[in-house]
Tab-separated table of C-alpha atoms in Angstrom:
chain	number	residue	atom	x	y	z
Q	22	UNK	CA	-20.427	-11.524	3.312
Q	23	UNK	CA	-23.550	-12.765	5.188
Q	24	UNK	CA	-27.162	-11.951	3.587
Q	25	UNK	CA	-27.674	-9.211	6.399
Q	26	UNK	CA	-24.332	-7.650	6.036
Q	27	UNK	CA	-24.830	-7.273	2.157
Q	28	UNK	CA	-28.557	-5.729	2.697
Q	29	UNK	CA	-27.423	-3.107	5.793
Q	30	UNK	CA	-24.386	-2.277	3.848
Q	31	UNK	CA	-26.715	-1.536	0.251
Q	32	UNK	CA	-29.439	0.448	2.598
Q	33	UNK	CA	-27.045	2.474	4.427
Q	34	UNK	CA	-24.784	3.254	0.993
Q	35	UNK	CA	-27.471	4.292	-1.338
Q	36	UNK	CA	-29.045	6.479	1.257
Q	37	UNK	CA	-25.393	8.242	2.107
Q	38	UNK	CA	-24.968	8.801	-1.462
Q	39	UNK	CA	-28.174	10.038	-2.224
Q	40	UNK	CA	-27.336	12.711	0.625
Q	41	UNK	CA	-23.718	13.198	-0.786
Q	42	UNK	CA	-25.268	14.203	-4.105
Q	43	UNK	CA	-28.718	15.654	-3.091
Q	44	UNK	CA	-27.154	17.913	0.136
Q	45	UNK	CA	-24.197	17.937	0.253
Q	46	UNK	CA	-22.899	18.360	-2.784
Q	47	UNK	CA	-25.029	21.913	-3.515
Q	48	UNK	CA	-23.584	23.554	0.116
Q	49	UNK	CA	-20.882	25.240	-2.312
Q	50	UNK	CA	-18.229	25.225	0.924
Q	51	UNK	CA	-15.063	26.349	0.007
Q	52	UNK	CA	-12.460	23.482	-0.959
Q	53	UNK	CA	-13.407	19.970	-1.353
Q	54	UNK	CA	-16.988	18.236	-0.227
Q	55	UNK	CA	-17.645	16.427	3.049
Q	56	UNK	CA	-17.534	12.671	1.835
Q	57	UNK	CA	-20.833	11.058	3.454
Q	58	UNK	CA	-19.870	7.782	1.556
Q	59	UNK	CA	-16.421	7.490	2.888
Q	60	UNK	CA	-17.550	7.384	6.343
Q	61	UNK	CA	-19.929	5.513	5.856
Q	62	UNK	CA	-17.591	2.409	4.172
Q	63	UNK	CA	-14.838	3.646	7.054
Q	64	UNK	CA	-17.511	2.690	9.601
Q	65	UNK	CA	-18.636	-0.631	8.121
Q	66	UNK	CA	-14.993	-1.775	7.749
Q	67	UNK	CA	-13.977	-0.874	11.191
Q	68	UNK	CA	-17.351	-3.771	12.167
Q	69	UNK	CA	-16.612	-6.114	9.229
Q	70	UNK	CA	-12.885	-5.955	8.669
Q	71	UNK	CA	-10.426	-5.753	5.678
Q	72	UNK	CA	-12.552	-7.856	3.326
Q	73	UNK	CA	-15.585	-6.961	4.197
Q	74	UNK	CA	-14.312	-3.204	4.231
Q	75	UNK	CA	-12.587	-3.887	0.205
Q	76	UNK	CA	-16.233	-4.960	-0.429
Q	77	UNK	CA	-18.000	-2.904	0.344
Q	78	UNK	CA	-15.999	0.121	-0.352
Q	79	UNK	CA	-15.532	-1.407	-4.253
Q	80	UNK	CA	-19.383	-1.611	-3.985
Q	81	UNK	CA	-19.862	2.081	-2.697
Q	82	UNK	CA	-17.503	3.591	-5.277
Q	83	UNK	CA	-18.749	1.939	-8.501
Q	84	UNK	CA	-22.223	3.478	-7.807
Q	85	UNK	CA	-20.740	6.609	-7.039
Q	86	UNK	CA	-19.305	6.536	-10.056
Q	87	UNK	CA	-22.297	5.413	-12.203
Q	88	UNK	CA	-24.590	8.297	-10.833
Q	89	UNK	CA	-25.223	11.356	-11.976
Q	90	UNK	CA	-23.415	13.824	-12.242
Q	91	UNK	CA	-20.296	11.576	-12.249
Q	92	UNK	CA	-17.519	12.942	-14.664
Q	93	UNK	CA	-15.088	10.491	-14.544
Q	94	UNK	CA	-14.138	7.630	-15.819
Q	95	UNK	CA	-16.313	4.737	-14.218
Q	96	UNK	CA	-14.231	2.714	-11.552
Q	97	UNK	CA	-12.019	5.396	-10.625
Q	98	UNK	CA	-13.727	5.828	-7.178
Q	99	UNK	CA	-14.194	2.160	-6.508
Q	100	UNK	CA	-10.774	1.433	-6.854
Q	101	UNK	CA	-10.079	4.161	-4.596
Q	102	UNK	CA	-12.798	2.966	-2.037
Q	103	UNK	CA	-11.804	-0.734	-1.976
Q	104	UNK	CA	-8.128	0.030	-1.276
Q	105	UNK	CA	-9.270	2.757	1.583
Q	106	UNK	CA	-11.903	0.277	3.001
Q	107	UNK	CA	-9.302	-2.319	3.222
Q	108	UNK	CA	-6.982	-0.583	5.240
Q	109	UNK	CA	-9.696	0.792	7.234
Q	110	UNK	CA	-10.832	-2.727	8.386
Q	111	UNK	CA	-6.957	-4.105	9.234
Q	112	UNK	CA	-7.739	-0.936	12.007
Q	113	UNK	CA	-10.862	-3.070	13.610
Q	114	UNK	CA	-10.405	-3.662	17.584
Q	115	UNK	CA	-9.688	-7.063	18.211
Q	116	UNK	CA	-12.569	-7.009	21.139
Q	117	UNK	CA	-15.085	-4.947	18.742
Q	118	UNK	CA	-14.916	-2.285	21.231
Q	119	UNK	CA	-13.686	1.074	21.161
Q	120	UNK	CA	-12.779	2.607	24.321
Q	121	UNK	CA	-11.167	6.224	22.969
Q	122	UNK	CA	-12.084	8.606	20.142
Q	123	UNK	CA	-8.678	8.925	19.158
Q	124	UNK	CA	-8.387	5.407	17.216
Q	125	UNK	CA	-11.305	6.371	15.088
Q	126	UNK	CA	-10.313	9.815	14.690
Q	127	UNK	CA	-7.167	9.166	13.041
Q	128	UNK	CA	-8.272	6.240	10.881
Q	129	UNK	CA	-11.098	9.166	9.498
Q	130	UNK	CA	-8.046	12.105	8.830
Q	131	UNK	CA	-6.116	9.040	7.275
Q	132	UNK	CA	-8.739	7.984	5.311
Q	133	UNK	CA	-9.644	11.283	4.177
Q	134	UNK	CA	-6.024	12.545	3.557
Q	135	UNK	CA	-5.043	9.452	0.959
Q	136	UNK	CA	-8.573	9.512	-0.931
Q	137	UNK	CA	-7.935	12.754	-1.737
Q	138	UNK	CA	-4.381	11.702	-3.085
Q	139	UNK	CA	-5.542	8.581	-4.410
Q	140	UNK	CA	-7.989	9.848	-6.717
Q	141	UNK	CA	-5.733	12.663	-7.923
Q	142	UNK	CA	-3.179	10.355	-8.681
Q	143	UNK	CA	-5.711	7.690	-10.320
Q	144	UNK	CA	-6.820	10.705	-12.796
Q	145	UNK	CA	-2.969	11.998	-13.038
Q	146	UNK	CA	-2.854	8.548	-14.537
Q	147	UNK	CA	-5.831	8.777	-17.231
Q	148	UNK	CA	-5.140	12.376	-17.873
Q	149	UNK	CA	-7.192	13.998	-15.629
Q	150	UNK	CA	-5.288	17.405	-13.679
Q	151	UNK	CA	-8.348	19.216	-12.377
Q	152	UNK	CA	-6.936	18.996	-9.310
Q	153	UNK	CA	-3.872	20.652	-10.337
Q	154	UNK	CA	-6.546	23.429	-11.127
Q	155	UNK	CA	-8.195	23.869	-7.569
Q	156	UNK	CA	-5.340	23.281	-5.675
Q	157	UNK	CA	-4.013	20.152	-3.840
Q	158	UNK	CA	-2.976	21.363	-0.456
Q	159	UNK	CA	-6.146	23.299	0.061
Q	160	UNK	CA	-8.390	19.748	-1.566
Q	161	UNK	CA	-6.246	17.914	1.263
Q	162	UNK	CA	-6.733	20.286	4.102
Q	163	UNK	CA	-10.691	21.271	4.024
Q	164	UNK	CA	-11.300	17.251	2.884
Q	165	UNK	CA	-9.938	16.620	6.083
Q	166	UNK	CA	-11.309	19.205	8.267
Q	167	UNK	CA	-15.148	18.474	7.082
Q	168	UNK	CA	-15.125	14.730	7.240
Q	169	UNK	CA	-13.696	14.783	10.928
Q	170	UNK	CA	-16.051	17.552	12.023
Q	171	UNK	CA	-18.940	15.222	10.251
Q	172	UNK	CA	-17.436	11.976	11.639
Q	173	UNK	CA	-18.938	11.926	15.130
Q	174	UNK	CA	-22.461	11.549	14.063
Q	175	UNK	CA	-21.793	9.362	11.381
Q	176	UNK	CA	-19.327	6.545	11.955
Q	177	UNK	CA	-20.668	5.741	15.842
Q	178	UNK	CA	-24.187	5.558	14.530
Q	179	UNK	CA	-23.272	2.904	11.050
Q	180	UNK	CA	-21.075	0.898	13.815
Q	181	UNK	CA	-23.437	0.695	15.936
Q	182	UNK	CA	-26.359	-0.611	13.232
Q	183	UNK	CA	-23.884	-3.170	12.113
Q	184	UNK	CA	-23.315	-4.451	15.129
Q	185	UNK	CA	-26.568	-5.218	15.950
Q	186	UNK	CA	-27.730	-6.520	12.428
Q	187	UNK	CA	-24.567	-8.964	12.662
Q	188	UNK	CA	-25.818	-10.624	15.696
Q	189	UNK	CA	-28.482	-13.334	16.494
Q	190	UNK	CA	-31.754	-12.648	17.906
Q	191	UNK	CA	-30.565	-14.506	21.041
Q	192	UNK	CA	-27.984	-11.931	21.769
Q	193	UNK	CA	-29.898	-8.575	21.180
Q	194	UNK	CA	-28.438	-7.657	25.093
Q	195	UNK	CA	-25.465	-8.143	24.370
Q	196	UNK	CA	-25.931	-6.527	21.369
Q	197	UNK	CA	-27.000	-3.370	22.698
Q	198	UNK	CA	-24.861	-2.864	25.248
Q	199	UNK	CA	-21.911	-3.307	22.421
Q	200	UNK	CA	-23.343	-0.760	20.716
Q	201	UNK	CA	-23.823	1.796	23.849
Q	202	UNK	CA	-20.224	0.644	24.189
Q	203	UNK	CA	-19.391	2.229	20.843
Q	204	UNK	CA	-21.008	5.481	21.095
Q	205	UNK	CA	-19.629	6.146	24.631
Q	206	UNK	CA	-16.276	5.652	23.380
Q	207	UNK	CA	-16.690	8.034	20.220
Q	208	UNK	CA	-18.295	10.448	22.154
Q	209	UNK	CA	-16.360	10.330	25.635
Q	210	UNK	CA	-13.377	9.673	24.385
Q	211	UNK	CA	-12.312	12.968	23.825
Q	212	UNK	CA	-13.242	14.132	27.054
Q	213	UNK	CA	-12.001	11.999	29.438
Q	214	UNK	CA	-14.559	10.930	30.636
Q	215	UNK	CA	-15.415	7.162	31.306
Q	216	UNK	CA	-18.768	6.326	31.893
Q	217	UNK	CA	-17.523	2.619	33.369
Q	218	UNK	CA	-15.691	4.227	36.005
Q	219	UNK	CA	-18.280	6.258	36.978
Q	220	UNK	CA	-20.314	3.266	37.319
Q	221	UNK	CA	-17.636	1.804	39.524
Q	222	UNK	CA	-17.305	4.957	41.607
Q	223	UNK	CA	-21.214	4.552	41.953
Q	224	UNK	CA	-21.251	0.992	43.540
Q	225	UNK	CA	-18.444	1.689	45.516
Q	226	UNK	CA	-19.824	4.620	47.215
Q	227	UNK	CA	-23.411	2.163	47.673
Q	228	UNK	CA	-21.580	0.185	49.747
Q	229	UNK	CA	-20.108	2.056	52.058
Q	230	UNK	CA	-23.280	3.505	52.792
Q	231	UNK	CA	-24.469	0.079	53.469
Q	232	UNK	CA	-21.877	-0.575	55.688
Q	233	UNK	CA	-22.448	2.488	57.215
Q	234	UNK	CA	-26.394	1.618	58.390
Q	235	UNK	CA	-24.742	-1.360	59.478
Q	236	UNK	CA	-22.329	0.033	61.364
Q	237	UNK	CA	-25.247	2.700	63.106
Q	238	UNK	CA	-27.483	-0.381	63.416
Q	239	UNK	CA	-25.459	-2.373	65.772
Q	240	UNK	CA	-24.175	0.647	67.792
Q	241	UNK	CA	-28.301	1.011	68.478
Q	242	UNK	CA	-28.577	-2.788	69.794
Q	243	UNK	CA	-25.862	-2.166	71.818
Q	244	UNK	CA	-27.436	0.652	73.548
């Protein structure tokens, strides 16, 4: 990974993680805990792809599971974050850009669906059955629910920064209008709404009013 891609990725992980532990962690919602850390490796890997997605998610997990109050076994998490970022980056757009919500949208449930199971089965495996205790189906289910309902303001907004810190100065334009690209197809893709169309729709309806003061123009001369 470039110098730029290792510093966004560090800034953007140790600030979701102090947020995981500091907020999120003390709302006491019922089930599991919206996972500000997952999304935030999901939406790095969808920009960097299936090795830089393993890398970073290995990265995010082994200092989740060095910081307090961590109680588990130290790589636990990491393993389950490199395996989940690298299947989250073989789902990157081959263009970059995403034109629908629903891509995204599943690749979050996914992701949020087999960390669960992954880390229950990882601690099955050194002994660990609290989530025997709280209850699987239930982890599964409200793990899901909170990490899609916190997705849309999270993964659009990491792509986006990516994107633009992966670029040269030379193509900040281009850059930008990538990252509009991003946002708009997060947010509008649910809706049906395409904001590229209604561009289309705009110039198209500018020139027949053009053609139209033409048209009046000439009828004038010919008077």
């Amino acid at each position: 990974m470039r110098v730029n891609r290792i510093l966004l990725s560090v800034a953007l992980v140790v600030v979701a993680l102090v947020l995981q532990v500091s907020v999120l962690a003390r709302l006491h919602l019922p089930g599991a805990v919206p996972d500000l850390l997952l999304l935030t490796v999901l939406g790095l890997a969808l920009v960097y792809g299936h090795v830089g997605g393993a890398l970073v998610g290995f990265g995010a997990g082994l200092l989740a599971d060095l910081a307090p109050p961590a109680d588990h076994a130290a790589g636990r998490y990491a393993l389950v974050l490199c395996v989940i970022g690298y299947l989250a980056g073989l789902a990157k757009p081959e263009n970059g850009r995403l034109r629908s919500a629903t891509g995204p949208m599943a690749v979050v449930v996914v992701a949020s669906l087999g960390t669960t199971l992954l880390y229950a089965g990882v601690g099955a495996l050194v002994g660990d059955t609290a989530a025997r205790h709280v209850g699987l189906p239930g982890l599964l289910f409200t793990a899901a629910l909170y990490d899609l309902l916190l997705a849309p303001f999270v993964v659009p907004g990491i792509m986006a920064l990516a994107r633009r810190a992966d670029n040269d100065p030379l193509a900040e334009s281009g850059s930008t209008g990538q990252s509009a690209d991003i946002s708009s197809g997060w947010l509008s893709g649910g809706t049906g709404l395409r904001i590229g169309g209604q561009r289309g729709g705009t110039r198209v309806k500018a020139a027949r009013a053009r053609m139209a003061r033409a048209g009046r123009i000439k009828g004038v001369k010919r008077l």
